[in-house]
XYZ file of C-alpha atoms in Angstrom:
295
model
C 12.970 -5.839 -40.810
C 12.707 -7.056 -44.417
C 12.427 -10.775 -45.016
C 15.259 -12.453 -46.899
C 13.537 -13.502 -50.163
C 15.083 -16.971 -49.870
C 12.986 -17.557 -46.743
C 9.762 -15.836 -47.766
C 6.970 -18.426 -47.798
C 4.515 -16.121 -49.577
C 5.951 -17.109 -52.954
C 5.337 -20.838 -52.490
C 2.664 -22.474 -54.580
C -0.225 -24.477 -53.141
C 1.202 -27.965 -53.470
C 0.619 -30.356 -50.566
C 4.260 -30.059 -49.511
C 4.207 -26.279 -49.624
C 0.940 -26.061 -47.726
C 2.621 -27.900 -44.863
C 5.631 -25.535 -45.008
C 3.338 -22.510 -44.966
C 1.365 -23.939 -42.047
C 4.649 -24.447 -40.182
C 5.529 -20.804 -40.838
C 2.107 -19.733 -39.574
C 2.506 -21.834 -36.440
C 5.939 -20.353 -35.899
C 4.931 -16.711 -36.322
C 1.381 -16.820 -34.916
C 1.660 -19.692 -32.440
C -1.142 -18.668 -30.038
C -3.646 -18.345 -32.875
C -3.419 -22.088 -33.505
C -2.242 -23.816 -30.321
C -2.367 -21.154 -27.607
C -4.756 -20.914 -24.636
C -7.119 -18.530 -26.461
C -7.319 -20.348 -29.812
C -10.956 -21.388 -29.275
C -10.462 -25.163 -29.339
C -9.596 -26.653 -25.944
C -8.232 -29.815 -27.521
C -5.725 -27.743 -29.494
C -4.271 -25.896 -26.503
C -0.656 -26.994 -26.339
C 1.011 -23.694 -25.486
C 0.377 -22.446 -21.963
C 1.073 -18.812 -22.830
C 0.424 -16.475 -25.733
C 4.009 -16.190 -26.922
C 5.003 -17.095 -30.471
C 8.143 -18.986 -31.483
C 8.989 -15.827 -33.430
C 9.258 -13.830 -30.190
C 12.597 -15.508 -29.419
C 13.720 -16.855 -32.813
C 13.448 -13.530 -34.613
C 12.529 -12.977 -38.268
C 10.811 -16.372 -38.299
C 14.010 -18.123 -37.214
C 16.293 -16.483 -39.784
C 17.940 -13.634 -37.828
C 21.574 -14.288 -36.956
C 22.410 -14.754 -33.276
C 18.796 -14.903 -32.168
C 18.567 -18.670 -31.916
C 18.641 -18.795 -35.712
C 17.188 -22.037 -37.057
C 18.754 -22.173 -40.511
C 20.735 -25.412 -40.575
C 19.247 -26.757 -37.354
C 17.801 -29.882 -38.996
C 21.283 -30.999 -40.011
C 22.467 -30.710 -36.402
C 20.037 -33.382 -35.173
C 19.982 -35.938 -33.644
C 21.933 -33.986 -31.046
C 23.171 -34.622 -27.529
C 21.390 -32.455 -24.962
C 22.726 -32.171 -21.425
C 19.296 -31.242 -20.129
C 18.087 -34.755 -20.935
C 21.560 -36.361 -20.939
C 20.875 -38.226 -24.180
C 20.792 -37.913 -27.940
C 17.559 -36.218 -28.908
C 15.524 -35.718 -32.079
C 14.405 -32.415 -33.548
C 10.862 -33.309 -32.464
C 12.027 -33.692 -28.874
C 13.806 -30.354 -29.099
C 10.649 -28.643 -30.349
C 8.683 -30.200 -27.507
C 11.311 -28.959 -25.083
C 10.431 -25.449 -26.229
C 6.736 -26.240 -25.906
C 7.173 -27.242 -22.271
C 9.533 -24.403 -21.331
C 9.469 -21.264 -23.454
C 5.806 -21.811 -24.248
C 5.017 -23.097 -20.730
C 2.800 -25.771 -22.241
C 2.635 -29.454 -23.108
C 4.171 -31.648 -25.764
C 2.776 -31.858 -29.268
C 1.971 -35.329 -30.629
C 5.113 -36.343 -32.506
C 3.141 -37.664 -35.489
C 0.540 -34.904 -35.433
C -0.032 -32.303 -38.136
C 1.415 -29.441 -36.093
C 4.691 -31.182 -35.341
C 4.992 -32.265 -38.970
C 4.394 -28.662 -40.046
C 7.072 -27.310 -37.718
C 9.572 -29.847 -39.025
C 8.577 -29.152 -42.645
C 9.245 -25.450 -42.142
C 12.624 -26.120 -40.523
C 13.588 -28.456 -43.367
C 12.651 -25.731 -45.833
C 14.873 -23.240 -43.965
C 17.651 -25.786 -44.299
C 17.840 -25.706 -48.110
C 20.994 -23.613 -48.342
C 22.706 -24.888 -45.194
C 25.910 -26.954 -45.340
C 25.785 -30.635 -44.541
C 26.948 -30.145 -40.955
C 24.323 -27.445 -40.369
C 26.917 -24.983 -39.106
C 25.911 -21.567 -40.349
C 27.355 -18.209 -39.307
C 24.966 -16.675 -36.788
C 23.928 -19.932 -35.128
C 22.945 -19.692 -31.473
C 23.870 -16.558 -29.526
C 26.954 -14.375 -29.450
C 29.426 -14.702 -26.602
C 29.741 -11.970 -23.994
C 32.417 -11.198 -21.443
C 30.717 -12.104 -18.176
C 31.400 -9.489 -15.483
C 33.204 -10.819 -12.419
C 30.538 -9.574 -10.039
C 26.897 -10.140 -9.181
C 24.186 -8.608 -11.332
C 23.487 -5.006 -10.341
C 19.701 -5.037 -10.145
C 19.422 -1.292 -9.678
C 21.402 -0.662 -12.860
C 19.300 -3.293 -14.602
C 16.149 -1.470 -13.546
C 17.443 1.815 -14.965
C 18.506 0.138 -18.193
C 15.057 -1.403 -18.530
C 13.417 2.002 -18.083
C 15.725 3.594 -20.645
C 15.672 0.882 -23.321
C 12.781 -1.550 -22.899
C 9.593 0.094 -21.609
C 8.677 1.602 -24.986
C 7.973 -1.930 -26.285
C 7.572 -4.153 -23.223
C 5.903 -1.613 -20.915
C 6.831 -0.413 -17.456
C 5.256 -3.562 -16.029
C 7.146 -5.832 -18.447
C 3.908 -7.241 -19.839
C 4.456 -6.325 -23.462
C 1.948 -5.161 -26.059
C -0.856 -7.396 -27.273
C -1.806 -7.638 -30.927
C -5.258 -6.238 -31.632
C -7.966 -8.691 -32.643
C -5.894 -11.846 -32.262
C -4.125 -13.783 -29.532
C -0.464 -13.003 -29.210
C 1.874 -10.098 -28.765
C 3.492 -7.464 -30.878
C 6.116 -7.312 -28.111
C 6.070 -10.179 -25.615
C 5.871 -10.076 -21.811
C 9.224 -10.602 -20.132
C 7.871 -11.916 -16.849
C 4.562 -12.865 -15.246
C 2.026 -15.598 -15.930
C 2.090 -15.239 -19.735
C 5.858 -15.423 -20.111
C 8.378 -18.267 -20.403
C 8.817 -20.498 -17.368
C 11.933 -21.015 -15.249
C 12.965 -24.034 -17.330
C 13.462 -21.969 -20.493
C 16.962 -21.123 -21.635
C 16.010 -17.438 -21.558
C 15.465 -17.711 -17.785
C 19.247 -18.042 -17.409
C 21.047 -14.727 -16.968
C 23.986 -15.533 -19.242
C 21.795 -16.833 -22.075
C 19.425 -13.873 -21.814
C 22.346 -11.438 -21.810
C 23.739 -13.042 -24.962
C 20.351 -12.691 -26.675
C 19.977 -9.073 -25.585
C 23.454 -8.192 -26.871
C 22.637 -8.765 -30.550
C 18.864 -8.291 -30.593
C 17.740 -5.635 -28.129
C 16.548 -2.945 -28.137
C 14.528 -3.972 -31.166
C 16.404 -3.375 -34.402
C 19.989 -3.896 -33.261
C 22.123 -6.555 -34.905
C 25.301 -8.517 -34.272
C 27.202 -5.953 -36.345
C 25.650 -2.974 -34.561
C 24.847 -3.704 -30.903
C 23.767 -0.879 -28.612
C 24.351 -2.182 -25.080
C 27.660 -3.235 -23.569
C 28.241 -6.724 -22.187
C 27.926 -5.379 -18.634
C 24.659 -3.616 -19.457
C 23.229 -6.773 -21.052
C 24.236 -8.737 -17.955
C 22.527 -6.345 -15.530
C 19.454 -6.054 -17.717
C 19.089 -9.825 -18.080
C 19.460 -10.256 -14.333
C 16.830 -7.613 -13.623
C 14.338 -9.218 -16.030
C 14.869 -12.725 -14.698
C 14.549 -11.752 -11.038
C 10.861 -11.120 -11.666
C 8.353 -13.891 -11.087
C 7.403 -16.283 -13.856
C 5.741 -19.701 -14.124
C 7.424 -22.691 -12.545
C 8.162 -25.751 -14.646
C 6.671 -29.023 -13.404
C 9.305 -31.581 -12.425
C 12.179 -29.159 -12.999
C 14.189 -31.215 -10.510
C 14.389 -33.941 -13.169
C 16.292 -31.695 -15.583
C 19.959 -32.508 -16.139
C 20.179 -36.093 -14.856
C 23.923 -35.465 -14.745
C 23.917 -32.314 -12.610
C 27.506 -31.543 -13.544
C 26.204 -30.521 -16.982
C 23.743 -27.949 -15.661
C 24.590 -24.388 -16.825
C 25.852 -22.261 -13.959
C 23.107 -19.640 -14.351
C 20.265 -22.175 -14.230
C 17.919 -20.478 -11.735
C 16.579 -23.586 -9.970
C 18.152 -26.449 -7.994
C 19.415 -29.091 -7.505
C 23.064 -28.483 -8.354
C 26.260 -30.515 -8.189
C 27.760 -27.844 -5.940
C 27.065 -25.989 -2.699
C 26.620 -22.498 -4.108
C 23.328 -20.810 -3.234
C 20.341 -20.634 -5.564
C 20.667 -16.848 -5.407
C 24.253 -16.968 -6.681
C 23.205 -19.265 -9.516
C 20.588 -16.647 -10.420
C 22.587 -13.411 -10.196
C 26.246 -14.397 -9.890
C 29.073 -13.916 -9.577
C 29.437 -16.920 -11.840
C 33.216 -17.213 -12.087
C 33.586 -18.937 -8.676
C 31.014 -21.524 -9.761
C 32.805 -22.075 -13.061
C 36.156 -22.402 -11.270
C 34.648 -24.972 -8.900
C 33.459 -27.190 -11.769
C 36.782 -26.993 -13.535
C 38.721 -27.854 -10.383
C 36.414 -30.577 -9.017
C 35.080 -32.170 -12.212
C 37.476 -31.034 -14.936
C 34.553 -29.343 -16.731
C 35.152 -25.926 -18.231
C 31.889 -23.980 -18.363
C 31.130 -20.769 -20.218
C 27.428 -20.487 -19.449
């Protein structure tokens, strides 16, 4: 996919400020090369897997409805239910480090964190003051009123995903460098259970506008039901645990219904939280707590 020239770092000069922006871009697109487990410097291992930020935030964070990061700086500080407090952009980045990257936090005042923030600020140049840009987050889907059909998900994976991610879901490595051309979707080198992508509804929303590779919000390929079954199939495979996941969501009422690990503020099974149906859980929260959930 061509890079929008407004967000192409290759044209930046070599000023001190621009060097930091370009380093942030490099960290974002080639994360394991600098802070991954195979980077060659044990003290610089912060990511526990060989994924890159770019594997989830596509086109270096500029693709609509793929967790697009244009405008994100202006949306922080931001309340996060997972921590039940107002959080900084640095804390949000470190949340990704601990979950999607299955690693450890970056020093807040370190060069790498400063580079990430510099890159995000640079992406923010054309964003409105409130940071609300069309294409933020993920698209909504109509959630089927049934459990995930794992057998259908398996067939959908075979038909749409194996060409990039492989029959074993382990992706395709880049030659001569750490990292992946197409990332693993489960297993030891994938995101852990604490990542947003480990939730069926979130993963289905991502798939809708981004997968198979090349689809867009305007031209999706899979139906909402297909995305739902495919996401459920992917996330029923094993992946790393997150240490102290029981401490997530101090107010358990704010935990998304498809969070795949307990505890919960309800008596529905872990299995139902993983594969649905989700409507009974949503109805329970609205009736008992007055909270209307959509994910």
